[in-house]
PDB file of C-alpha atoms and ligand atoms in Angstrom:
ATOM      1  CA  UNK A  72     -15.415 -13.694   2.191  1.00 56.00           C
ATOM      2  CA  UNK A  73     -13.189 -10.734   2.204  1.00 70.00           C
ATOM      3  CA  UNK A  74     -14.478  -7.044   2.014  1.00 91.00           C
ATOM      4  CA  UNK A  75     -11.856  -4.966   0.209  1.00 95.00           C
ATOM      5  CA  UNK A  76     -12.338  -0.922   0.346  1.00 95.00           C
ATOM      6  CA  UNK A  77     -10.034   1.631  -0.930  1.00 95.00           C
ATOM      7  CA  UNK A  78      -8.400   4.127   1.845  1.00 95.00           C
ATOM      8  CA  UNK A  79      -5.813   6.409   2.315  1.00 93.00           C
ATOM      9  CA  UNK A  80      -2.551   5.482   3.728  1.00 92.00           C
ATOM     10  CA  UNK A  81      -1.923   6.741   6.914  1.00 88.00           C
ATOM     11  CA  UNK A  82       1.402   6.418   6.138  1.00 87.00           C
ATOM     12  CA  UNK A  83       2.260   8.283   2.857  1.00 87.00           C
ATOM     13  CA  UNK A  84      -1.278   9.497   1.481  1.00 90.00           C
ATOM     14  CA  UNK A  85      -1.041   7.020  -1.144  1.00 92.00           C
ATOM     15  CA  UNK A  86      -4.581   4.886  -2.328  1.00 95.00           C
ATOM     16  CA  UNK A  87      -4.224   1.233   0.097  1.00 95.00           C
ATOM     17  CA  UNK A  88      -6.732  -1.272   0.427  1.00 96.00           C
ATOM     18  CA  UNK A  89      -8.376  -2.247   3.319  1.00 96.00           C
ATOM     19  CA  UNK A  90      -9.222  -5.648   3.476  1.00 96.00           C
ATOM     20  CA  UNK A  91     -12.067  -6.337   5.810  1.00 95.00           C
ATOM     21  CA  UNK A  92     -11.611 -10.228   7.280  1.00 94.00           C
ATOM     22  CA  UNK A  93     -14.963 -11.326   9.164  1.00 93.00           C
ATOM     23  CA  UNK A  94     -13.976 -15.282   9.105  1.00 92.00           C
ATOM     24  CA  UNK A  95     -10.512 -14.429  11.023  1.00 93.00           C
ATOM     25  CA  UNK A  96     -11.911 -11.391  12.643  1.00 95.00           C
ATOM     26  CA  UNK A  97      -9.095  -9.226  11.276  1.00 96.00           C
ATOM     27  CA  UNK A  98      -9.069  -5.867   9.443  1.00 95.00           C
ATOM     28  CA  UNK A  99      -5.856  -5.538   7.212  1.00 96.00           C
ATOM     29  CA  UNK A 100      -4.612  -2.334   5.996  1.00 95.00           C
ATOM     30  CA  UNK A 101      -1.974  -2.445   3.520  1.00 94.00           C
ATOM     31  CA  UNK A 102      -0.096  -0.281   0.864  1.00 93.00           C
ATOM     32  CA  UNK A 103       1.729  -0.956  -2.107  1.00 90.00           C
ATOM     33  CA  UNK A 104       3.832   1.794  -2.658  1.00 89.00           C
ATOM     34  CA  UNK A 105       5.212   2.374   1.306  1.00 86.00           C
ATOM     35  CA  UNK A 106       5.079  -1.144   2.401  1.00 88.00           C
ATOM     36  CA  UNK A 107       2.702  -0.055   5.530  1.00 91.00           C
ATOM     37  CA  UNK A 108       0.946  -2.849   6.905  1.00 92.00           C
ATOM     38  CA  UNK A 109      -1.600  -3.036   9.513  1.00 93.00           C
ATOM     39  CA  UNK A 110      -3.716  -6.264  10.719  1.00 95.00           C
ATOM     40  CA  UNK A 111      -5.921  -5.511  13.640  1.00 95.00           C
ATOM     41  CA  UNK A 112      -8.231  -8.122  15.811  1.00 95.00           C
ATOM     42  CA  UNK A 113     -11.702  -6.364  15.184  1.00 93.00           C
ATOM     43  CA  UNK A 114     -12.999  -7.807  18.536  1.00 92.00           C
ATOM     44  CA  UNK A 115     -10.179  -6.846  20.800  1.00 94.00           C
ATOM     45  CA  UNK A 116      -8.947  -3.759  18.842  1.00 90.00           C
ATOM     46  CA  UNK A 117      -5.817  -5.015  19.518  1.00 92.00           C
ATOM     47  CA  UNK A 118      -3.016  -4.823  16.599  1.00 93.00           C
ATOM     48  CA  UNK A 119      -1.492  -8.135  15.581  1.00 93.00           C
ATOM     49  CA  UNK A 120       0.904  -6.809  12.638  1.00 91.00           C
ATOM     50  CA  UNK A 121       2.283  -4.005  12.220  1.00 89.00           C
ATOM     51  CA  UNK A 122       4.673  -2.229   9.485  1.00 85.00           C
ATOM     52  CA  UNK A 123       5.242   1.406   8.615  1.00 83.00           C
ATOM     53  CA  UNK A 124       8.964   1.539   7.316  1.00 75.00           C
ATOM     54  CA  UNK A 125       8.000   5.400   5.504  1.00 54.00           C
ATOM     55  CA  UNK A 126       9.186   8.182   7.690  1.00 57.00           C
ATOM     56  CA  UNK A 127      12.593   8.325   5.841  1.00 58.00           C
ATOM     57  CA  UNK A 128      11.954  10.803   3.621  1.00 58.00           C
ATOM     58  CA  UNK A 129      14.576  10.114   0.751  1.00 59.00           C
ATOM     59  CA  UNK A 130      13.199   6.231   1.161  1.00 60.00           C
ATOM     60  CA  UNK A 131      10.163   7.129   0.130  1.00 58.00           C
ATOM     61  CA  UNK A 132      11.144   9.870  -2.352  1.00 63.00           C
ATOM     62  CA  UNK A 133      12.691   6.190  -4.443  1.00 61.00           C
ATOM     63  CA  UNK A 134       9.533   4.422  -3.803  1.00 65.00           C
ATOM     64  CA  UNK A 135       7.570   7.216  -5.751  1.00 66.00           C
ATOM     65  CA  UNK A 136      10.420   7.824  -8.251  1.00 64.00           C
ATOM     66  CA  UNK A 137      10.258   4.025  -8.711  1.00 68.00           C
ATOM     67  CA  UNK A 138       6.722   3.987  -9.288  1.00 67.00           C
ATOM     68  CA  UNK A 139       6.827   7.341 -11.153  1.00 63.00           C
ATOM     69  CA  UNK A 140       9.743   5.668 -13.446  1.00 66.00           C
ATOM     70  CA  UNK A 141       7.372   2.476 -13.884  1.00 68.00           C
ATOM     71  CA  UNK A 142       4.763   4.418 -15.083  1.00 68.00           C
ATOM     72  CA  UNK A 143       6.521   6.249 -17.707  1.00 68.00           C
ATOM     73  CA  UNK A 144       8.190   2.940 -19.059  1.00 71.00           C
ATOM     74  CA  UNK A 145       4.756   1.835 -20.141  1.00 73.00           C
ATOM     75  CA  UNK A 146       3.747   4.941 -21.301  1.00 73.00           C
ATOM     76  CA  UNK A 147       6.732   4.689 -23.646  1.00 74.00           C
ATOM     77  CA  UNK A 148       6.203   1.104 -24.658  1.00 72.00           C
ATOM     78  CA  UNK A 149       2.816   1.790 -25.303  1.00 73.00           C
ATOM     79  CA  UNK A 150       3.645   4.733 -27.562  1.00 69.00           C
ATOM     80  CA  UNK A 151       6.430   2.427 -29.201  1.00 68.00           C
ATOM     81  CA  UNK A 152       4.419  -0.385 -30.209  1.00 63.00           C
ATOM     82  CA  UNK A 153       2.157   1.432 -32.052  1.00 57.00           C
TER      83      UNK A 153
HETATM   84 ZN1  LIG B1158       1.722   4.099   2.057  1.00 62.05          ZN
END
């Protein structure tokens, strides 16, 4: 049984899920549009996996313009197709 809640990236502000793990004991924090990752052992607090590649600014400037491009493509197939 997994526990998902929506958070904040600490690593770009962007909406991540949080997916709480009681079976393996493991909180896991990840975001889709930085690639941050973060499992952590809820009974020893310590971190098993961690993954923040988003302090390059321009890296993540393509990430959002990525996204931002996505977005617009359905927008515009959407508006096409009717
Ligand atoms: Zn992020």
């Amino acid at each position: 049984m997994a526990l998902v809640e929506m958070v904040r990236c600490p690593n770009c502000g962007a909406p991540a899920e949080r997916h709480h793990l009681p079976l393996a004991g493991q909180v896991k924090t990840e975001c889709e549009v930085c690639d941050y990752l973060l499992i952590l052992d809820t009974k020893t607090g310590q971190v098993i996996e961690f993954h923040a590649p988003g302090t390059d600014a321009e890296y993540l400037y393509m990430r959002r313009k990525r996204l931002f491009v996505k977005v617009m493509d359905a927008i515009a197939h959407k508006v096409l197709s009717h």
